[in-house]
Amino acid sequence: MDETGWNDVRAALNDLDYPANKDQVVAHAEQRDATAPAMRLLRGLPWETYRNLGEIRQSAPIDAAADERQTPDEKARQARSPHNRRIAEHLRDL
């Protein structure tokens, strides 16, 4: 998750009353007209009750390739690499 995406989530949830479950988090963000990337991230959250924004961030789905600023080509090459399949794609050598 990049910082821009997280900033959109933070802005959409800045006045959410906690604790809140996933449905409440998503509904609140929809009411605040959150951006499409922020909504995609929030819809991917596990079904939990969140006590604060930090818990939401820790539970947010992470795209490791985006965090490491990989191009789509680099990500595809890693996925096709002959490494043992026990190694996560984003950790494989190119």
PDB file of N, CA, C and O in Angstrom, residues 5-76:
ATOM      1  N   GLY A   5      -2.361   6.180  -1.195  1.00  0.00           N
ATOM      2  CA  GLY A   5      -3.556   5.377  -0.937  1.00  0.00           C
ATOM      3  C   GLY A   5      -3.934   5.407   0.532  1.00  0.00           C
ATOM      4  O   GLY A   5      -5.107   5.510   0.888  1.00  0.00           O
ATOM      5  N   TRP A   6      -2.923   5.314   1.380  1.00  0.00           N
ATOM      6  CA  TRP A   6      -3.215   5.330   2.817  1.00  0.00           C
ATOM      7  C   TRP A   6      -3.742   6.692   3.247  1.00  0.00           C
ATOM      8  O   TRP A   6      -4.629   6.782   4.093  1.00  0.00           O
ATOM      9  N   ASN A   7      -3.220   7.768   2.674  1.00  0.00           N
ATOM     10  CA  ASN A   7      -3.712   9.106   3.015  1.00  0.00           C
ATOM     11  C   ASN A   7      -5.189   9.258   2.658  1.00  0.00           C
ATOM     12  O   ASN A   7      -5.944   9.908   3.379  1.00  0.00           O
ATOM     13  N   ASP A   8      -5.610   8.641   1.540  1.00  0.00           N
ATOM     14  CA  ASP A   8      -7.021   8.680   1.151  1.00  0.00           C
ATOM     15  C   ASP A   8      -7.883   7.939   2.173  1.00  0.00           C
ATOM     16  O   ASP A   8      -8.975   8.387   2.522  1.00  0.00           O
ATOM     17  N   VAL A   9      -7.391   6.804   2.649  1.00  0.00           N
ATOM     18  CA  VAL A   9      -8.116   6.035   3.665  1.00  0.00           C
ATOM     19  C   VAL A   9      -8.221   6.848   4.950  1.00  0.00           C
ATOM     20  O   VAL A   9      -9.287   6.960   5.551  1.00  0.00           O
ATOM     21  N   ARG A  10      -7.105   7.415   5.363  1.00  0.00           N
ATOM     22  CA  ARG A  10      -7.080   8.217   6.596  1.00  0.00           C
ATOM     23  C   ARG A  10      -8.069   9.375   6.510  1.00  0.00           C
ATOM     24  O   ARG A  10      -8.810   9.649   7.461  1.00  0.00           O
ATOM     25  N   ALA A  11      -8.109  10.056   5.362  1.00  0.00           N
ATOM     26  CA  ALA A  11      -9.024  11.185   5.201  1.00  0.00           C
ATOM     27  C   ALA A  11     -10.484  10.735   5.262  1.00  0.00           C
ATOM     28  O   ALA A  11     -11.330  11.418   5.849  1.00  0.00           O
ATOM     29  N   ALA A  12     -10.776   9.574   4.695  1.00  0.00           N
ATOM     30  CA  ALA A  12     -12.156   9.079   4.688  1.00  0.00           C
ATOM     31  C   ALA A  12     -12.613   8.627   6.068  1.00  0.00           C
ATOM     32  O   ALA A  12     -13.803   8.654   6.369  1.00  0.00           O
ATOM     33  N   LEU A  13     -11.666   8.221   6.906  1.00  0.00           N
ATOM     34  CA  LEU A  13     -12.038   7.669   8.211  1.00  0.00           C
ATOM     35  C   LEU A  13     -11.680   8.573   9.387  1.00  0.00           C
ATOM     36  O   LEU A  13     -11.774   8.144  10.533  1.00  0.00           O
ATOM     37  N   ASN A  14     -11.309   9.825   9.130  1.00  0.00           N
ATOM     38  CA  ASN A  14     -10.809  10.679  10.208  1.00  0.00           C
ATOM     39  C   ASN A  14     -11.843  10.977  11.297  1.00  0.00           C
ATOM     40  O   ASN A  14     -11.482  11.300  12.411  1.00  0.00           O
ATOM     41  N   ASP A  15     -13.136  10.834  10.993  1.00  0.00           N
ATOM     42  CA  ASP A  15     -14.147  11.094  12.025  1.00  0.00           C
ATOM     43  C   ASP A  15     -15.001   9.856  12.337  1.00  0.00           C
ATOM     44  O   ASP A  15     -16.092   9.980  12.878  1.00  0.00           O
ATOM     45  N   LEU A  16     -14.485   8.683  12.031  1.00  0.00           N
ATOM     46  CA  LEU A  16     -15.192   7.434  12.333  1.00  0.00           C
ATOM     47  C   LEU A  16     -15.166   7.172  13.835  1.00  0.00           C
ATOM     48  O   LEU A  16     -14.135   7.358  14.487  1.00  0.00           O
ATOM     49  N   ASP A  17     -16.301   6.752  14.377  1.00  0.00           N
ATOM     50  CA  ASP A  17     -16.380   6.395  15.793  1.00  0.00           C
ATOM     51  C   ASP A  17     -15.967   4.942  15.965  1.00  0.00           C
ATOM     52  O   ASP A  17     -16.515   4.053  15.306  1.00  0.00           O
ATOM     53  N   TYR A  18     -14.988   4.709  16.814  1.00  0.00           N
ATOM     54  CA  TYR A  18     -14.497   3.359  17.100  1.00  0.00           C
ATOM     55  C   TYR A  18     -15.050   2.888  18.431  1.00  0.00           C
ATOM     56  O   TYR A  18     -15.345   3.710  19.287  1.00  0.00           O
ATOM     57  N   PRO A  19     -15.176   1.606  18.652  1.00  0.00           N
ATOM     58  CA  PRO A  19     -14.844   0.501  17.764  1.00  0.00           C
ATOM     59  C   PRO A  19     -15.849   0.422  16.612  1.00  0.00           C
ATOM     60  O   PRO A  19     -17.019   0.811  16.752  1.00  0.00           O
ATOM     61  N   ALA A  20     -15.364  -0.111  15.484  1.00  0.00           N
ATOM     62  CA  ALA A  20     -16.202  -0.244  14.294  1.00  0.00           C
ATOM     63  C   ALA A  20     -15.848  -1.545  13.583  1.00  0.00           C
ATOM     64  O   ALA A  20     -14.671  -1.885  13.466  1.00  0.00           O
ATOM     65  N   ASN A  21     -16.879  -2.241  13.108  1.00  0.00           N
ATOM     66  CA  ASN A  21     -16.596  -3.460  12.354  1.00  0.00           C
ATOM     67  C   ASN A  21     -16.367  -3.094  10.886  1.00  0.00           C
ATOM     68  O   ASN A  21     -16.526  -1.940  10.495  1.00  0.00           O
ATOM     69  N   LYS A  22     -16.018  -4.098  10.097  1.00  0.00           N
ATOM     70  CA  LYS A  22     -15.691  -3.838   8.695  1.00  0.00           C
ATOM     71  C   LYS A  22     -16.844  -3.161   7.968  1.00  0.00           C
ATOM     72  O   LYS A  22     -16.627  -2.216   7.209  1.00  0.00           O
ATOM     73  N   ASP A  23     -18.068  -3.628   8.175  1.00  0.00           N
ATOM     74  CA  ASP A  23     -19.218  -3.021   7.488  1.00  0.00           C
ATOM     75  C   ASP A  23     -19.362  -1.546   7.837  1.00  0.00           C
ATOM     76  O   ASP A  23     -19.657  -0.720   6.967  1.00  0.00           O
ATOM     77  N   GLN A  24     -19.147  -1.208   9.091  1.00  0.00           N
ATOM     78  CA  GLN A  24     -19.246   0.189   9.508  1.00  0.00           C
ATOM     79  C   GLN A  24     -18.122   1.029   8.893  1.00  0.00           C
ATOM     80  O   GLN A  24     -18.354   2.171   8.489  1.00  0.00           O
ATOM     81  N   VAL A  25     -16.940   0.457   8.817  1.00  0.00           N
ATOM     82  CA  VAL A  25     -15.804   1.173   8.224  1.00  0.00           C
ATOM     83  C   VAL A  25     -16.081   1.460   6.751  1.00  0.00           C
ATOM     84  O   VAL A  25     -15.921   2.595   6.280  1.00  0.00           O
ATOM     85  N   VAL A  26     -16.512   0.436   6.023  1.00  0.00           N
ATOM     86  CA  VAL A  26     -16.778   0.598   4.588  1.00  0.00           C
ATOM     87  C   VAL A  26     -17.935   1.573   4.364  1.00  0.00           C
ATOM     88  O   VAL A  26     -17.847   2.457   3.503  1.00  0.00           O
ATOM     89  N   ALA A  27     -18.997   1.450   5.133  1.00  0.00           N
ATOM     90  CA  ALA A  27     -20.147   2.349   4.977  1.00  0.00           C
ATOM     91  C   ALA A  27     -19.753   3.800   5.249  1.00  0.00           C
ATOM     92  O   ALA A  27     -20.164   4.713   4.528  1.00  0.00           O
ATOM     93  N   HIS A  28     -18.949   4.010   6.272  1.00  0.00           N
ATOM     94  CA  HIS A  28     -18.510   5.367   6.603  1.00  0.00           C
ATOM     95  C   HIS A  28     -17.676   5.956   5.461  1.00  0.00           C
ATOM     96  O   HIS A  28     -17.874   7.116   5.077  1.00  0.00           O
ATOM     97  N   ALA A  29     -16.774   5.162   4.921  1.00  0.00           N
ATOM     98  CA  ALA A  29     -15.937   5.636   3.814  1.00  0.00           C
ATOM     99  C   ALA A  29     -16.788   5.956   2.585  1.00  0.00           C
ATOM    100  O   ALA A  29     -16.529   6.945   1.890  1.00  0.00           O
ATOM    101  N   GLU A  30     -17.806   5.127   2.316  1.00  0.00           N
ATOM    102  CA  GLU A  30     -18.702   5.400   1.184  1.00  0.00           C
ATOM    103  C   GLU A  30     -19.440   6.719   1.389  1.00  0.00           C
ATOM    104  O   GLU A  30     -19.591   7.503   0.454  1.00  0.00           O
ATOM    105  N   GLN A  31     -19.914   6.968   2.611  1.00  0.00           N
ATOM    106  CA  GLN A  31     -20.615   8.219   2.904  1.00  0.00           C
ATOM    107  C   GLN A  31     -19.697   9.425   2.732  1.00  0.00           C
ATOM    108  O   GLN A  31     -20.169  10.515   2.396  1.00  0.00           O
ATOM    109  N   ARG A  32     -18.428   9.236   2.970  1.00  0.00           N
ATOM    110  CA  ARG A  32     -17.453  10.333   2.838  1.00  0.00           C
ATOM    111  C   ARG A  32     -16.901  10.435   1.421  1.00  0.00           C
ATOM    112  O   ARG A  32     -15.977  11.186   1.158  1.00  0.00           O
ATOM    113  N   ASP A  33     -17.453   9.665   0.479  1.00  0.00           N
ATOM    114  CA  ASP A  33     -17.008   9.672  -0.927  1.00  0.00           C
ATOM    115  C   ASP A  33     -15.512   9.387  -1.050  1.00  0.00           C
ATOM    116  O   ASP A  33     -14.772  10.113  -1.713  1.00  0.00           O
ATOM    117  N   ALA A  34     -15.080   8.317  -0.419  1.00  0.00           N
ATOM    118  CA  ALA A  34     -13.675   7.911  -0.489  1.00  0.00           C
ATOM    119  C   ALA A  34     -13.309   7.559  -1.925  1.00  0.00           C
ATOM    120  O   ALA A  34     -14.174   7.170  -2.726  1.00  0.00           O
ATOM    121  N   THR A  35     -12.039   7.689  -2.242  1.00  0.00           N
ATOM    122  CA  THR A  35     -11.562   7.378  -3.585  1.00  0.00           C
ATOM    123  C   THR A  35     -11.719   5.879  -3.861  1.00  0.00           C
ATOM    124  O   THR A  35     -11.818   5.061  -2.938  1.00  0.00           O
ATOM    125  N   ALA A  36     -11.715   5.526  -5.133  1.00  0.00           N
ATOM    126  CA  ALA A  36     -11.857   4.113  -5.519  1.00  0.00           C
ATOM    127  C   ALA A  36     -10.737   3.248  -4.933  1.00  0.00           C
ATOM    128  O   ALA A  36     -11.013   2.162  -4.418  1.00  0.00           O
ATOM    129  N   PRO A  37      -9.454   3.691  -4.979  1.00  0.00           N
ATOM    130  CA  PRO A  37      -8.406   2.861  -4.372  1.00  0.00           C
ATOM    131  C   PRO A  37      -8.600   2.670  -2.866  1.00  0.00           C
ATOM    132  O   PRO A  37      -8.370   1.588  -2.342  1.00  0.00           O
ATOM    133  N   ALA A  38      -9.069   3.708  -2.182  1.00  0.00           N
ATOM    134  CA  ALA A  38      -9.315   3.596  -0.743  1.00  0.00           C
ATOM    135  C   ALA A  38     -10.445   2.606  -0.471  1.00  0.00           C
ATOM    136  O   ALA A  38     -10.356   1.772   0.436  1.00  0.00           O
ATOM    137  N   MET A  39     -11.497   2.656  -1.271  1.00  0.00           N
ATOM    138  CA  MET A  39     -12.610   1.732  -1.091  1.00  0.00           C
ATOM    139  C   MET A  39     -12.183   0.295  -1.377  1.00  0.00           C
ATOM    140  O   MET A  39     -12.574  -0.628  -0.668  1.00  0.00           O
ATOM    141  N   ARG A  40     -11.366   0.099  -2.397  1.00  0.00           N
ATOM    142  CA  ARG A  40     -10.870  -1.239  -2.723  1.00  0.00           C
ATOM    143  C   ARG A  40     -10.077  -1.805  -1.552  1.00  0.00           C
ATOM    144  O   ARG A  40     -10.236  -2.958  -1.168  1.00  0.00           O
ATOM    145  N   LEU A  41      -9.252  -0.964  -0.951  1.00  0.00           N
ATOM    146  CA  LEU A  41      -8.444  -1.394   0.189  1.00  0.00           C
ATOM    147  C   LEU A  41      -9.336  -1.744   1.379  1.00  0.00           C
ATOM    148  O   LEU A  41      -9.158  -2.785   2.009  1.00  0.00           O
ATOM    149  N   LEU A  42     -10.322  -0.914   1.661  1.00  0.00           N
ATOM    150  CA  LEU A  42     -11.191  -1.154   2.810  1.00  0.00           C
ATOM    151  C   LEU A  42     -12.085  -2.378   2.607  1.00  0.00           C
ATOM    152  O   LEU A  42     -12.340  -3.118   3.549  1.00  0.00           O
ATOM    153  N   ARG A  43     -12.521  -2.599   1.387  1.00  0.00           N
ATOM    154  CA  ARG A  43     -13.336  -3.794   1.124  1.00  0.00           C
ATOM    155  C   ARG A  43     -12.516  -5.078   1.268  1.00  0.00           C
ATOM    156  O   ARG A  43     -13.077  -6.142   1.474  1.00  0.00           O
ATOM    157  N   GLY A  44     -11.203  -4.961   1.168  1.00  0.00           N
ATOM    158  CA  GLY A  44     -10.336  -6.115   1.321  1.00  0.00           C
ATOM    159  C   GLY A  44      -9.955  -6.414   2.760  1.00  0.00           C
ATOM    160  O   GLY A  44      -9.228  -7.369   3.030  1.00  0.00           O
ATOM    161  N   LEU A  45     -10.429  -5.616   3.695  1.00  0.00           N
ATOM    162  CA  LEU A  45     -10.113  -5.850   5.110  1.00  0.00           C
ATOM    163  C   LEU A  45     -10.728  -7.151   5.600  1.00  0.00           C
ATOM    164  O   LEU A  45     -11.805  -7.544   5.151  1.00  0.00           O
ATOM    165  N   PRO A  46     -10.085  -7.801   6.545  1.00  0.00           N
ATOM    166  CA  PRO A  46     -10.700  -8.979   7.179  1.00  0.00           C
ATOM    167  C   PRO A  46     -11.922  -8.559   7.999  1.00  0.00           C
ATOM    168  O   PRO A  46     -12.029  -7.423   8.443  1.00  0.00           O
ATOM    169  N   TRP A  47     -12.844  -9.510   8.205  1.00  0.00           N
ATOM    170  CA  TRP A  47     -14.032  -9.251   9.017  1.00  0.00           C
ATOM    171  C   TRP A  47     -13.612  -9.196  10.474  1.00  0.00           C
ATOM    172  O   TRP A  47     -13.395 -10.213  11.107  1.00  0.00           O
ATOM    173  N   GLU A  48     -13.430  -8.006  10.980  1.00  0.00           N
ATOM    174  CA  GLU A  48     -12.982  -7.771  12.353  1.00  0.00           C
ATOM    175  C   GLU A  48     -13.716  -6.564  12.911  1.00  0.00           C
ATOM    176  O   GLU A  48     -14.372  -5.827  12.192  1.00  0.00           O
ATOM    177  N   THR A  49     -13.522  -6.341  14.192  1.00  0.00           N
ATOM    178  CA  THR A  49     -13.925  -5.090  14.823  1.00  0.00           C
ATOM    179  C   THR A  49     -12.643  -4.341  15.127  1.00  0.00           C
ATOM    180  O   THR A  49     -11.733  -4.880  15.750  1.00  0.00           O
ATOM    181  N   TYR A  50     -12.557  -3.120  14.623  1.00  0.00           N
ATOM    182  CA  TYR A  50     -11.335  -2.326  14.724  1.00  0.00           C
ATOM    183  C   TYR A  50     -11.492  -1.277  15.819  1.00  0.00           C
ATOM    184  O   TYR A  50     -12.506  -0.586  15.889  1.00  0.00           O
ATOM    185  N   ARG A  51     -10.465  -1.167  16.655  1.00  0.00           N
ATOM    186  CA  ARG A  51     -10.510  -0.214  17.765  1.00  0.00           C
ATOM    187  C   ARG A  51      -9.955   1.147  17.406  1.00  0.00           C
ATOM    188  O   ARG A  51     -10.206   2.125  18.101  1.00  0.00           O
ATOM    189  N   ASN A  52      -9.177   1.227  16.318  1.00  0.00           N
ATOM    190  CA  ASN A  52      -8.599   2.507  15.904  1.00  0.00           C
ATOM    191  C   ASN A  52      -8.062   2.399  14.477  1.00  0.00           C
ATOM    192  O   ASN A  52      -8.058   1.319  13.884  1.00  0.00           O
ATOM    193  N   LEU A  53      -7.606   3.509  13.955  1.00  0.00           N
ATOM    194  CA  LEU A  53      -7.097   3.561  12.586  1.00  0.00           C
ATOM    195  C   LEU A  53      -5.834   2.719  12.422  1.00  0.00           C
ATOM    196  O   LEU A  53      -5.612   2.120  11.368  1.00  0.00           O
ATOM    197  N   GLY A  54      -5.028   2.631  13.470  1.00  0.00           N
ATOM    198  CA  GLY A  54      -3.815   1.818  13.416  1.00  0.00           C
ATOM    199  C   GLY A  54      -4.124   0.354  13.168  1.00  0.00           C
ATOM    200  O   GLY A  54      -3.407  -0.321  12.413  1.00  0.00           O
ATOM    201  N   GLU A  55      -5.184  -0.150  13.777  1.00  0.00           N
ATOM    202  CA  GLU A  55      -5.563  -1.546  13.548  1.00  0.00           C
ATOM    203  C   GLU A  55      -6.031  -1.757  12.115  1.00  0.00           C
ATOM    204  O   GLU A  55      -5.780  -2.803  11.528  1.00  0.00           O
ATOM    205  N   ILE A  56      -6.699  -0.769  11.563  1.00  0.00           N
ATOM    206  CA  ILE A  56      -7.122  -0.872  10.163  1.00  0.00           C
ATOM    207  C   ILE A  56      -5.895  -0.925   9.261  1.00  0.00           C
ATOM    208  O   ILE A  56      -5.810  -1.753   8.363  1.00  0.00           O
ATOM    209  N   ARG A  57      -4.926  -0.080   9.526  1.00  0.00           N
ATOM    210  CA  ARG A  57      -3.719  -0.074   8.695  1.00  0.00           C
ATOM    211  C   ARG A  57      -2.967  -1.398   8.795  1.00  0.00           C
ATOM    212  O   ARG A  57      -2.471  -1.918   7.803  1.00  0.00           O
ATOM    213  N   GLN A  58      -2.874  -1.959   9.985  1.00  0.00           N
ATOM    214  CA  GLN A  58      -2.179  -3.234  10.137  1.00  0.00           C
ATOM    215  C   GLN A  58      -2.906  -4.363   9.424  1.00  0.00           C
ATOM    216  O   GLN A  58      -2.277  -5.313   8.988  1.00  0.00           O
ATOM    217  N   SER A  59      -4.215  -4.263   9.293  1.00  0.00           N
ATOM    218  CA  SER A  59      -4.998  -5.317   8.663  1.00  0.00           C
ATOM    219  C   SER A  59      -5.171  -5.121   7.167  1.00  0.00           C
ATOM    220  O   SER A  59      -5.664  -6.015   6.486  1.00  0.00           O
ATOM    221  N   ALA A  60      -4.770  -3.972   6.658  1.00  0.00           N
ATOM    222  CA  ALA A  60      -4.980  -3.670   5.243  1.00  0.00           C
ATOM    223  C   ALA A  60      -4.164  -4.607   4.364  1.00  0.00           C
ATOM    224  O   ALA A  60      -3.017  -4.914   4.674  1.00  0.00           O
ATOM    225  N   PRO A  61      -4.768  -5.075   3.269  1.00  0.00           N
ATOM    226  CA  PRO A  61      -4.026  -5.927   2.344  1.00  0.00           C
ATOM    227  C   PRO A  61      -2.847  -5.166   1.754  1.00  0.00           C
ATOM    228  O   PRO A  61      -2.968  -4.003   1.407  1.00  0.00           O
ATOM    229  N   ILE A  62      -1.737  -5.834   1.670  1.00  0.00           N
ATOM    230  CA  ILE A  62      -0.511  -5.183   1.214  1.00  0.00           C
ATOM    231  C   ILE A  62      -0.088  -5.757  -0.126  1.00  0.00           C
ATOM    232  O   ILE A  62      -0.051  -6.969  -0.304  1.00  0.00           O
ATOM    233  N   ASP A  63       0.212  -4.893  -1.060  1.00  0.00           N
ATOM    234  CA  ASP A  63       0.807  -5.307  -2.323  1.00  0.00           C
ATOM    235  C   ASP A  63       2.300  -5.068  -2.188  1.00  0.00           C
ATOM    236  O   ASP A  63       2.769  -3.940  -2.322  1.00  0.00           O
ATOM    237  N   ALA A  64       3.039  -6.112  -1.902  1.00  0.00           N
ATOM    238  CA  ALA A  64       4.469  -5.976  -1.662  1.00  0.00           C
ATOM    239  C   ALA A  64       5.193  -5.394  -2.865  1.00  0.00           C
ATOM    240  O   ALA A  64       6.141  -4.632  -2.722  1.00  0.00           O
ATOM    241  N   ALA A  65       4.747  -5.726  -4.056  1.00  0.00           N
ATOM    242  CA  ALA A  65       5.395  -5.200  -5.259  1.00  0.00           C
ATOM    243  C   ALA A  65       5.253  -3.682  -5.321  1.00  0.00           C
ATOM    244  O   ALA A  65       6.195  -2.980  -5.672  1.00  0.00           O
ATOM    245  N   ALA A  66       4.092  -3.166  -4.959  1.00  0.00           N
ATOM    246  CA  ALA A  66       3.900  -1.719  -4.971  1.00  0.00           C
ATOM    247  C   ALA A  66       4.751  -1.055  -3.911  1.00  0.00           C
ATOM    248  O   ALA A  66       5.331   0.009  -4.136  1.00  0.00           O
ATOM    249  N   ASP A  67       4.853  -1.676  -2.733  1.00  0.00           N
ATOM    250  CA  ASP A  67       5.681  -1.111  -1.676  1.00  0.00           C
ATOM    251  C   ASP A  67       7.146  -1.056  -2.077  1.00  0.00           C
ATOM    252  O   ASP A  67       7.881  -0.184  -1.645  1.00  0.00           O
ATOM    253  N   GLU A  68       7.582  -2.016  -2.883  1.00  0.00           N
ATOM    254  CA  GLU A  68       8.980  -2.053  -3.307  1.00  0.00           C
ATOM    255  C   GLU A  68       9.181  -1.355  -4.648  1.00  0.00           C
ATOM    256  O   GLU A  68      10.239  -1.444  -5.252  1.00  0.00           O
ATOM    257  N   ARG A  69       8.142  -0.709  -5.138  1.00  0.00           N
ATOM    258  CA  ARG A  69       8.178   0.054  -6.384  1.00  0.00           C
ATOM    259  C   ARG A  69       8.631  -0.790  -7.574  1.00  0.00           C
ATOM    260  O   ARG A  69       9.429  -0.369  -8.391  1.00  0.00           O
ATOM    261  N   GLN A  70       8.091  -1.996  -7.663  1.00  0.00           N
ATOM    262  CA  GLN A  70       8.388  -2.867  -8.785  1.00  0.00           C
ATOM    263  C   GLN A  70       7.501  -2.499  -9.964  1.00  0.00           C
ATOM    264  O   GLN A  70       6.329  -2.158  -9.791  1.00  0.00           O
ATOM    265  N   THR A  71       8.057  -2.635 -11.147  1.00  0.00           N
ATOM    266  CA  THR A  71       7.252  -2.454 -12.352  1.00  0.00           C
ATOM    267  C   THR A  71       6.447  -3.734 -12.572  1.00  0.00           C
ATOM    268  O   THR A  71       6.799  -4.800 -12.053  1.00  0.00           O
ATOM    269  N   PRO A  72       5.376  -3.670 -13.346  1.00  0.00           N
ATOM    270  CA  PRO A  72       4.628  -4.893 -13.655  1.00  0.00           C
ATOM    271  C   PRO A  72       5.503  -5.962 -14.319  1.00  0.00           C
ATOM    272  O   PRO A  72       5.331  -7.143 -14.073  1.00  0.00           O
ATOM    273  N   ASP A  73       6.470  -5.528 -15.150  1.00  0.00           N
ATOM    274  CA  ASP A  73       7.372  -6.474 -15.798  1.00  0.00           C
ATOM    275  C   ASP A  73       8.237  -7.208 -14.770  1.00  0.00           C
ATOM    276  O   ASP A  73       8.402  -8.434 -14.840  1.00  0.00           O
ATOM    277  N   GLU A  74       8.765  -6.477 -13.798  1.00  0.00           N
ATOM    278  CA  GLU A  74       9.579  -7.109 -12.760  1.00  0.00           C
ATOM    279  C   GLU A  74       8.750  -8.080 -11.920  1.00  0.00           C
ATOM    280  O   GLU A  74       9.219  -9.166 -11.575  1.00  0.00           O
ATOM    281  N   LYS A  75       7.531  -7.693 -11.626  1.00  0.00           N
ATOM    282  CA  LYS A  75       6.659  -8.553 -10.838  1.00  0.00           C
ATOM    283  C   LYS A  75       6.367  -9.853 -11.599  1.00  0.00           C
ATOM    284  O   LYS A  75       6.386 -10.941 -11.030  1.00  0.00           O
ATOM    285  N   ALA A  76       6.118  -9.751 -12.893  1.00  0.00           N
ATOM    286  CA  ALA A  76       5.849 -10.936 -13.712  1.00  0.00           C
ATOM    287  C   ALA A  76       7.069 -11.845 -13.795  1.00  0.00           C
ATOM    288  O   ALA A  76       6.941 -13.071 -13.723  1.00  0.00           O
TER     289      ALA A  76
END
